[in-house]
């Protein structure tokens, strides 16, 4: 569909769908939504807008023999002028929402919906698509809020830590999470039923509230004191990932602080689909909506036959979360 980017009503009517941006670090999601609305309104008001409404007036004209005649005519309605009523497009005219509320320290892929695309965002949330993060940490220090901007509370040594130690530790963390998945499913991990469940593919929870699930975690880079983890998970938060780095430092008989959290994939959305801040314009977002249209088809949002969902009450979810904390402690 060819869109006329020079006519504001056509561009505004096309702002319906799902788009993907690259979230900068240090900005909250509601601030980003506010900035996008302001930028879109600025661009829409700079385009050619609709003409002024016409109003009917009766003018006195002189006909034959100079007799006054009332003739109805139409003139522009000055009460509809932008200098009187304000700009054509206001921030309140736009409806934008995001799939997830990520932390301020998180950067990377952020999927958002605008207009009628907000209903698609609801289905994306229900699909519980997997996210992939690259989490960077620094050994030898600990802060109050697990971030590098927090107050420093401890310094420790880290020269005794090697990459094989980190690999063994993250493997055990992954094994604990995998065991919790089968616990939520109500099957023994050593049983035939667990094997058949694993052979069918990805296991995802059914309820909206569930503990974070880590499907894969590995150390991709180790350059003391810095290290990088690649984490595949769902139901996570930035505070959980930073806390995970802190716990890894404690298990290694040292301390660690998270220096960066970057989302590189959210379901089918990757860094290739994310647009930078320079392209948060009407034309840039409209092109991105068209580029991401195939990623939000119903066949990609609905659970596939190779994806199982766990249907268990919330009480078992809380018990599994408590058992996970006991193992990590």
mmCIF file of C-alpha atoms in Angstrom:
data_model
loop_
_atom_site.group_PDB
_atom_site.id
_atom_site.type_symbol
_atom_site.label_atom_id
_atom_site.label_comp_id
_atom_site.label_asym_id
_atom_site.label_seq_id
_atom_site.Cartn_x
_atom_site.Cartn_y
_atom_site.Cartn_z
ATOM 1 C CA UNK A 1 0.000 0.000 0.000
ATOM 2 C CA UNK A 2 1.446 3.331 -1.088
ATOM 3 C CA UNK A 3 1.129 6.036 1.531
ATOM 4 C CA UNK A 4 1.207 9.745 0.798
ATOM 5 C CA UNK A 5 3.717 11.075 3.319
ATOM 6 C CA UNK A 6 3.023 14.678 2.263
ATOM 7 C CA UNK A 7 -0.628 14.759 3.325
ATOM 8 C CA UNK A 8 -1.221 14.680 7.072
ATOM 9 C CA UNK A 9 -4.655 12.951 7.160
ATOM 10 C CA UNK A 10 -3.369 10.049 5.053
ATOM 11 C CA UNK A 11 -0.254 9.666 7.196
ATOM 12 C CA UNK A 12 -2.255 9.866 10.431
ATOM 13 C CA UNK A 13 -4.740 7.246 9.197
ATOM 14 C CA UNK A 14 -1.879 4.870 8.397
ATOM 15 C CA UNK A 15 -0.406 5.054 11.911
ATOM 16 C CA UNK A 16 -1.976 1.751 12.963
ATOM 17 C CA UNK A 17 0.157 -1.299 13.655
ATOM 18 C CA UNK A 18 3.158 -2.682 15.492
ATOM 19 C CA UNK A 19 6.625 -1.215 15.199
ATOM 20 C CA UNK A 20 9.974 -1.918 16.825
ATOM 21 C CA UNK A 21 12.449 0.606 18.187
ATOM 22 C CA UNK A 22 15.881 0.454 19.753
ATOM 23 C CA UNK A 23 15.477 1.660 23.321
ATOM 24 C CA UNK A 24 18.368 3.839 24.519
ATOM 25 C CA UNK A 25 19.792 3.227 27.930
ATOM 26 C CA UNK A 26 18.812 5.653 30.659
ATOM 27 C CA UNK A 27 15.250 6.372 29.468
ATOM 28 C CA UNK A 28 12.065 4.971 30.937
ATOM 29 C CA UNK A 29 9.367 3.528 28.693
ATOM 30 C CA UNK A 30 6.760 6.182 29.495
ATOM 31 C CA UNK A 31 9.301 8.880 28.630
ATOM 32 C CA UNK A 32 9.993 7.201 25.281
ATOM 33 C CA UNK A 33 6.265 6.990 24.520
ATOM 34 C CA UNK A 34 5.887 10.679 25.335
ATOM 35 C CA UNK A 35 8.845 11.599 23.102
ATOM 36 C CA UNK A 36 7.480 9.571 20.181
ATOM 37 C CA UNK A 37 4.075 11.249 20.477
ATOM 38 C CA UNK A 38 5.677 14.697 20.468
ATOM 39 C CA UNK A 39 7.827 13.867 17.438
ATOM 40 C CA UNK A 40 4.893 12.428 15.497
ATOM 41 C CA UNK A 41 2.690 15.440 16.234
ATOM 42 C CA UNK A 42 5.490 17.742 15.143
ATOM 43 C CA UNK A 43 5.858 15.928 11.822
ATOM 44 C CA UNK A 44 2.117 15.652 11.198
ATOM 45 C CA UNK A 45 1.540 19.342 11.830
ATOM 46 C CA UNK A 46 4.411 20.200 9.490
ATOM 47 C CA UNK A 47 2.706 18.320 6.636
ATOM 48 C CA UNK A 48 -0.127 19.627 4.497
ATOM 49 C CA UNK A 49 -3.267 19.461 6.634
ATOM 50 C CA UNK A 50 -6.912 19.563 5.672
ATOM 51 C CA UNK A 51 -8.316 22.923 4.546
ATOM 52 C CA UNK A 52 -10.458 25.102 6.758
ATOM 53 C CA UNK A 53 -14.111 24.245 7.149
ATOM 54 C CA UNK A 54 -16.532 26.347 5.149
ATOM 55 C CA UNK A 55 -19.473 28.164 6.652
ATOM 56 C CA UNK A 56 -22.556 29.607 5.009
ATOM 57 C CA UNK A 57 -23.184 33.335 5.055
ATOM 58 C CA UNK A 58 -25.883 35.420 3.437
ATOM 59 C CA UNK A 59 -24.566 38.371 1.468
ATOM 60 C CA UNK A 60 -26.593 41.263 0.200
ATOM 61 C CA UNK A 61 -26.142 41.847 -3.481
ATOM 62 C CA UNK A 62 -27.870 44.191 -5.875
ATOM 63 C CA UNK A 63 -29.773 42.680 -8.748
ATOM 64 C CA UNK A 64 -31.619 44.345 -11.560
ATOM 65 C CA UNK A 65 -32.894 47.820 -10.974
ATOM 66 C CA UNK A 66 -30.637 47.966 -7.912
ATOM 67 C CA UNK A 67 -32.913 45.822 -5.832
ATOM 68 C CA UNK A 68 -31.128 44.118 -2.852
ATOM 69 C CA UNK A 69 -30.988 40.330 -3.129
ATOM 70 C CA UNK A 70 -29.794 37.902 -0.413
ATOM 71 C CA UNK A 71 -27.393 35.339 -1.897
ATOM 72 C CA UNK A 72 -26.069 32.432 0.271
ATOM 73 C CA UNK A 73 -22.339 31.890 -0.137
ATOM 74 C CA UNK A 74 -19.647 29.799 1.559
ATOM 75 C CA UNK A 75 -16.558 31.341 3.129
ATOM 76 C CA UNK A 76 -13.703 29.819 5.201
ATOM 77 C CA UNK A 77 -14.567 29.384 8.863
ATOM 78 C CA UNK A 78 -11.854 31.266 10.740
ATOM 79 C CA UNK A 79 -12.859 29.612 14.014
ATOM 80 C CA UNK A 80 -11.350 26.396 12.583
ATOM 81 C CA UNK A 81 -7.965 28.028 11.917
ATOM 82 C CA UNK A 82 -4.941 26.428 13.690
ATOM 83 C CA UNK A 83 -4.081 29.830 15.164
ATOM 84 C CA UNK A 84 -7.456 29.751 16.936
ATOM 85 C CA UNK A 85 -7.974 26.098 17.896
ATOM 86 C CA UNK A 86 -4.314 25.079 18.043
ATOM 87 C CA UNK A 87 -2.379 22.504 16.008
ATOM 88 C CA UNK A 88 -4.383 19.930 14.078
ATOM 89 C CA UNK A 89 -2.757 16.955 15.795
ATOM 90 C CA UNK A 90 -2.325 16.826 19.552
ATOM 91 C CA UNK A 91 -0.515 14.342 21.774
ATOM 92 C CA UNK A 92 -3.888 13.112 23.077
ATOM 93 C CA UNK A 93 -4.834 11.983 19.558
ATOM 94 C CA UNK A 94 -2.186 9.238 19.562
ATOM 95 C CA UNK A 95 -2.438 5.952 21.457
ATOM 96 C CA UNK A 96 0.886 4.157 21.900
ATOM 97 C CA UNK A 97 1.724 1.241 24.187
ATOM 98 C CA UNK A 98 4.580 -1.232 24.604
ATOM 99 C CA UNK A 99 4.651 -5.001 25.047
ATOM 100 C CA UNK A 100 6.646 -4.856 28.270
ATOM 101 C CA UNK A 101 7.793 -2.238 30.747
ATOM 102 C CA UNK A 102 11.562 -2.622 30.766
ATOM 103 C CA UNK A 103 13.891 -0.951 33.222
ATOM 104 C CA UNK A 104 15.675 2.325 32.749
ATOM 105 C CA UNK A 105 19.067 0.611 32.560
ATOM 106 C CA UNK A 106 17.914 -1.777 29.818
ATOM 107 C CA UNK A 107 18.557 -1.077 26.156
ATOM 108 C CA UNK A 108 17.802 -2.890 22.926
ATOM 109 C CA UNK A 109 14.684 -4.192 21.187
ATOM 110 C CA UNK A 110 11.366 -2.729 22.341
ATOM 111 C CA UNK A 111 8.134 -3.672 20.553
ATOM 112 C CA UNK A 112 5.378 -1.057 20.561
ATOM 113 C CA UNK A 113 1.922 -0.605 19.098
ATOM 114 C CA UNK A 114 0.138 2.480 17.858
ATOM 115 C CA UNK A 115 -3.543 3.006 17.108
ATOM 116 C CA UNK A 116 -5.296 -0.254 16.298
ATOM 117 C CA UNK A 117 -1.965 -2.017 16.792
ATOM 118 C CA UNK A 118 -2.468 -1.723 20.567
ATOM 119 C CA UNK A 119 -4.856 -4.693 20.386
ATOM 120 C CA UNK A 120 -2.072 -6.710 18.752
ATOM 121 C CA UNK A 121 0.188 -5.792 21.671
ATOM 122 C CA UNK A 122 -2.250 -7.581 23.983
ATOM 123 C CA UNK A 123 -1.911 -10.767 21.926
ATOM 124 C CA UNK A 124 1.883 -10.406 21.980
ATOM 125 C CA UNK A 125 1.761 -10.311 25.763
ATOM 126 C CA UNK A 126 -0.431 -13.389 25.891
ATOM 127 C CA UNK A 127 1.912 -15.229 23.517
ATOM 128 C CA UNK A 128 4.752 -14.928 26.091
ATOM 129 C CA UNK A 129 7.467 -14.817 23.461
ATOM 130 C CA UNK A 130 11.019 -15.571 24.504
ATOM 131 C CA UNK A 131 13.529 -12.773 24.965
ATOM 132 C CA UNK A 132 17.268 -12.935 24.489
ATOM 133 C CA UNK A 133 19.532 -10.671 26.535
ATOM 134 C CA UNK A 134 23.224 -9.952 26.642
ATOM 135 C CA UNK A 135 23.995 -9.085 30.255
ATOM 136 C CA UNK A 136 27.361 -7.603 31.143
ATOM 137 C CA UNK A 137 28.842 -7.822 34.618
ATOM 138 C CA UNK A 138 31.907 -6.689 36.477
ATOM 139 C CA UNK A 139 33.526 -8.789 39.193
ATOM 140 C CA UNK A 140 35.056 -7.449 42.381
ATOM 141 C CA UNK A 141 32.429 -4.915 43.435
ATOM 142 C CA UNK A 142 28.886 -4.776 44.753
ATOM 143 C CA UNK A 143 26.420 -1.911 44.917
ATOM 144 C CA UNK A 144 23.259 -1.264 46.858
ATOM 145 C CA UNK A 145 20.847 -1.667 43.947
ATOM 146 C CA UNK A 146 22.967 -4.122 41.844
ATOM 147 C CA UNK A 147 23.625 -1.438 39.174
ATOM 148 C CA UNK A 148 26.865 0.490 38.518
ATOM 149 C CA UNK A 149 25.100 3.745 39.449
ATOM 150 C CA UNK A 150 24.269 2.511 42.939
ATOM 151 C CA UNK A 151 26.189 3.198 46.124
ATOM 152 C CA UNK A 152 29.296 1.039 46.431
ATOM 153 C CA UNK A 153 29.048 -1.228 49.472
ATOM 154 C CA UNK A 154 31.752 -3.856 48.916
ATOM 155 C CA UNK A 155 34.961 -4.626 47.065
ATOM 156 C CA UNK A 156 36.357 -8.142 46.735
ATOM 157 C CA UNK A 157 39.044 -10.068 44.894
ATOM 158 C CA UNK A 158 38.289 -11.919 41.685
ATOM 159 C CA UNK A 159 41.595 -13.280 40.400
ATOM 160 C CA UNK A 160 40.704 -16.790 41.523
ATOM 161 C CA UNK A 161 37.687 -16.913 39.167
ATOM 162 C CA UNK A 162 38.043 -18.688 35.807
ATOM 163 C CA UNK A 163 35.713 -19.120 32.868
ATOM 164 C CA UNK A 164 35.135 -22.869 33.511
ATOM 165 C CA UNK A 165 33.861 -21.962 36.982
ATOM 166 C CA UNK A 166 31.346 -19.536 35.497
ATOM 167 C CA UNK A 167 30.309 -22.112 32.876
ATOM 168 C CA UNK A 168 29.626 -24.735 35.553
ATOM 169 C CA UNK A 169 27.667 -22.262 37.656
ATOM 170 C CA UNK A 170 25.427 -20.999 34.839
ATOM 171 C CA UNK A 171 24.810 -24.606 33.758
ATOM 172 C CA UNK A 172 23.540 -25.435 37.243
ATOM 173 C CA UNK A 173 21.291 -22.337 37.187
ATOM 174 C CA UNK A 174 19.855 -23.452 33.860
ATOM 175 C CA UNK A 175 19.268 -26.952 35.212
ATOM 176 C CA UNK A 176 17.379 -25.582 38.228
ATOM 177 C CA UNK A 177 15.066 -23.556 35.996
ATOM 178 C CA UNK A 178 14.456 -26.501 33.692
ATOM 179 C CA UNK A 179 13.561 -28.647 36.672
ATOM 180 C CA UNK A 180 11.090 -26.013 37.863
ATOM 181 C CA UNK A 181 9.387 -26.070 34.458
ATOM 182 C CA UNK A 182 8.585 -29.768 34.824
ATOM 183 C CA UNK A 183 7.587 -29.224 38.442
ATOM 184 C CA UNK A 184 5.027 -26.672 37.276
ATOM 185 C CA UNK A 185 3.832 -29.178 34.687
ATOM 186 C CA UNK A 186 3.299 -31.728 37.449
ATOM 187 C CA UNK A 187 5.606 -34.409 36.002
ATOM 188 C CA UNK A 188 8.790 -36.041 37.236
ATOM 189 C CA UNK A 189 11.839 -34.955 35.299
ATOM 190 C CA UNK A 190 13.034 -38.580 35.148
ATOM 191 C CA UNK A 191 9.752 -39.949 33.791
ATOM 192 C CA UNK A 192 8.649 -40.873 30.296
ATOM 193 C CA UNK A 193 6.009 -38.165 30.423
ATOM 194 C CA UNK A 194 8.712 -35.544 30.958
ATOM 195 C CA UNK A 195 10.599 -36.914 27.948
ATOM 196 C CA UNK A 196 7.532 -36.689 25.735
ATOM 197 C CA UNK A 197 6.844 -33.181 27.007
ATOM 198 C CA UNK A 198 10.389 -32.089 26.218
ATOM 199 C CA UNK A 199 10.242 -33.667 22.765
ATOM 200 C CA UNK A 200 7.264 -31.478 21.860
ATOM 201 C CA UNK A 201 9.284 -28.272 22.190
ATOM 202 C CA UNK A 202 9.169 -25.093 24.229
ATOM 203 C CA UNK A 203 7.306 -25.107 27.538
ATOM 204 C CA UNK A 204 5.578 -21.885 28.520
ATOM 205 C CA UNK A 205 3.276 -20.982 31.425
ATOM 206 C CA UNK A 206 -0.394 -20.299 30.914
ATOM 207 C CA UNK A 207 -1.039 -17.776 33.683
ATOM 208 C CA UNK A 208 -0.146 -14.109 33.472
ATOM 209 C CA UNK A 209 1.836 -14.065 36.723
ATOM 210 C CA UNK A 210 4.632 -16.592 36.955
ATOM 211 C CA UNK A 211 8.244 -16.649 38.161
ATOM 212 C CA UNK A 212 10.995 -15.877 35.640
ATOM 213 C CA UNK A 213 12.008 -18.864 33.538
ATOM 214 C CA UNK A 214 15.511 -19.174 32.117
ATOM 215 C CA UNK A 215 15.683 -21.530 29.130
ATOM 216 C CA UNK A 216 19.357 -21.007 28.352
ATOM 217 C CA UNK A 217 22.230 -19.138 29.944
ATOM 218 C CA UNK A 218 25.885 -19.200 28.937
ATOM 219 C CA UNK A 219 29.002 -17.113 29.318
ATOM 220 C CA UNK A 220 29.968 -15.746 25.906
ATOM 221 C CA UNK A 221 32.872 -13.551 26.963
ATOM 222 C CA UNK A 222 35.216 -13.529 29.953
ATOM 223 C CA UNK A 223 37.849 -10.829 30.316
ATOM 224 C CA UNK A 224 38.397 -10.297 34.053
ATOM 225 C CA UNK A 225 36.907 -8.392 35.708
ATOM 226 C CA UNK A 226 34.315 -8.112 32.903
ATOM 227 C CA UNK A 227 32.148 -10.958 31.660
ATOM 228 C CA UNK A 228 29.123 -11.281 29.369
ATOM 229 C CA UNK A 229 26.157 -13.630 29.678
ATOM 230 C CA UNK A 230 23.636 -14.572 27.004
ATOM 231 C CA UNK A 231 20.282 -15.355 28.623
ATOM 232 C CA UNK A 232 17.149 -16.781 26.958
ATOM 233 C CA UNK A 233 14.172 -16.266 29.247
ATOM 234 C CA UNK A 234 10.559 -15.171 29.679
ATOM 235 C CA UNK A 235 8.830 -13.396 32.540
ATOM 236 C CA UNK A 236 12.017 -11.611 33.540
ATOM 237 C CA UNK A 237 12.670 -8.042 34.610
ATOM 238 C CA UNK A 238 15.725 -5.833 34.652
ATOM 239 C CA UNK A 239 15.964 -6.085 38.447
ATOM 240 C CA UNK A 240 15.848 -9.889 38.230
ATOM 241 C CA UNK A 241 18.710 -9.999 35.718
ATOM 242 C CA UNK A 242 20.811 -7.609 37.794
ATOM 243 C CA UNK A 243 20.079 -9.668 40.901
ATOM 244 C CA UNK A 244 21.105 -12.790 38.982
ATOM 245 C CA UNK A 245 24.515 -11.260 38.225
ATOM 246 C CA UNK A 246 24.874 -10.378 41.910
ATOM 247 C CA UNK A 247 24.064 -13.969 42.956
ATOM 248 C CA UNK A 248 26.586 -15.331 40.457
ATOM 249 C CA UNK A 249 29.267 -13.186 42.053
ATOM 250 C CA UNK A 250 28.377 -14.500 45.507
ATOM 251 C CA UNK A 251 28.444 -18.119 44.332
ATOM 252 C CA UNK A 252 31.932 -17.521 42.918
ATOM 253 C CA UNK A 253 33.105 -16.378 46.382
ATOM 254 C CA UNK A 254 33.366 -12.807 45.201
ATOM 255 C CA UNK A 255 30.939 -10.079 44.186
ATOM 256 C CA UNK A 256 29.611 -8.775 40.888
ATOM 257 C CA UNK A 257 27.610 -5.858 39.605
ATOM 258 C CA UNK A 258 25.572 -5.649 36.408
ATOM 259 C CA UNK A 259 26.976 -3.011 34.052
ATOM 260 C CA UNK A 260 24.561 -3.434 31.150
ATOM 261 C CA UNK A 261 21.393 -5.225 30.041
ATOM 262 C CA UNK A 262 20.664 -5.349 26.327
ATOM 263 C CA UNK A 263 17.713 -7.087 24.676
ATOM 264 C CA UNK A 264 18.799 -8.434 21.291
ATOM 265 C CA UNK A 265 15.656 -10.393 20.422
ATOM 266 C CA UNK A 266 12.006 -10.454 21.450
ATOM 267 C CA UNK A 267 10.211 -13.337 19.807
ATOM 268 C CA UNK A 268 10.540 -12.778 16.062
ATOM 269 C CA UNK A 269 11.760 -9.192 16.499
ATOM 270 C CA UNK A 270 15.520 -8.704 16.325
ATOM 271 C CA UNK A 271 17.932 -5.795 16.170
ATOM 272 C CA UNK A 272 17.428 -5.771 12.406
ATOM 273 C CA UNK A 273 13.833 -4.603 12.881
ATOM 274 C CA UNK A 274 14.603 -1.958 15.535
ATOM 275 C CA UNK A 275 14.862 1.662 14.400
ATOM 276 C CA UNK A 276 17.111 4.223 16.088
ATOM 277 C CA UNK A 277 15.970 7.481 17.617
ATOM 278 C CA UNK A 278 16.847 9.401 14.456
ATOM 279 C CA UNK A 279 14.064 7.504 12.647
ATOM 280 C CA UNK A 280 11.309 8.106 15.201
ATOM 281 C CA UNK A 281 9.456 10.118 12.574
ATOM 282 C CA UNK A 282 6.184 9.650 10.718
ATOM 283 C CA UNK A 283 7.893 8.242 7.646
ATOM 284 C CA UNK A 284 10.293 6.083 9.666
ATOM 285 C CA UNK A 285 7.581 4.535 11.842
ATOM 286 C CA UNK A 286 5.226 3.953 8.895
ATOM 287 C CA UNK A 287 7.973 2.109 7.016
ATOM 288 C CA UNK A 288 8.796 0.064 10.115
ATOM 289 C CA UNK A 289 5.126 -0.882 10.567
ATOM 290 C CA UNK A 290 5.108 -2.222 7.024
ATOM 291 C CA UNK A 291 8.455 -3.973 7.607
ATOM 292 C CA UNK A 292 7.188 -5.722 10.764
ATOM 293 C CA UNK A 293 3.743 -6.614 9.396
ATOM 294 C CA UNK A 294 4.676 -10.233 8.693
ATOM 295 C CA UNK A 295 5.960 -10.712 12.274
ATOM 296 C CA UNK A 296 2.551 -10.188 13.888
ATOM 297 C CA UNK A 297 0.507 -12.586 11.800
ATOM 298 C CA UNK A 298 -1.876 -14.822 13.798
ATOM 299 C CA UNK A 299 0.126 -17.921 12.904
ATOM 300 C CA UNK A 300 3.153 -16.419 14.683
ATOM 301 C CA UNK A 301 1.246 -15.240 17.750
ATOM 302 C CA UNK A 302 -0.839 -18.305 18.522
ATOM 303 C CA UNK A 303 0.786 -21.239 20.358
ATOM 304 C CA UNK A 304 2.291 -23.692 17.922
ATOM 305 C CA UNK A 305 1.940 -27.495 18.260
ATOM 306 C CA UNK A 306 5.605 -27.595 19.338
ATOM 307 C CA UNK A 307 4.962 -25.215 22.253
ATOM 308 C CA UNK A 308 3.360 -26.484 25.416
ATOM 309 C CA UNK A 309 1.687 -24.319 28.044
ATOM 310 C CA UNK A 310 1.643 -25.082 31.734
ATOM 311 C CA UNK A 311 -1.820 -24.948 33.287
ATOM 312 C CA UNK A 312 -1.208 -24.941 37.032
ATOM 313 C CA UNK A 313 -2.648 -22.867 39.861
ATOM 314 C CA UNK A 314 -0.756 -19.891 41.173
ATOM 315 C CA UNK A 315 0.004 -21.699 44.438
ATOM 316 C CA UNK A 316 2.329 -24.138 42.668
ATOM 317 C CA UNK A 317 3.998 -21.227 40.883
ATOM 318 C CA UNK A 318 4.789 -19.601 44.213
ATOM 319 C CA UNK A 319 6.082 -22.865 45.658
ATOM 320 C CA UNK A 320 8.366 -23.333 42.665
ATOM 321 C CA UNK A 321 9.628 -19.768 43.026
ATOM 322 C CA UNK A 322 10.426 -20.362 46.704
ATOM 323 C CA UNK A 323 12.265 -23.596 45.925
ATOM 324 C CA UNK A 324 14.287 -21.751 43.277
ATOM 325 C CA UNK A 325 15.354 -19.143 45.827
ATOM 326 C CA UNK A 326 16.397 -21.856 48.286
ATOM 327 C CA UNK A 327 18.584 -23.539 45.672
ATOM 328 C CA UNK A 328 20.287 -20.280 44.699
ATOM 329 C CA UNK A 329 20.902 -19.447 48.344
#
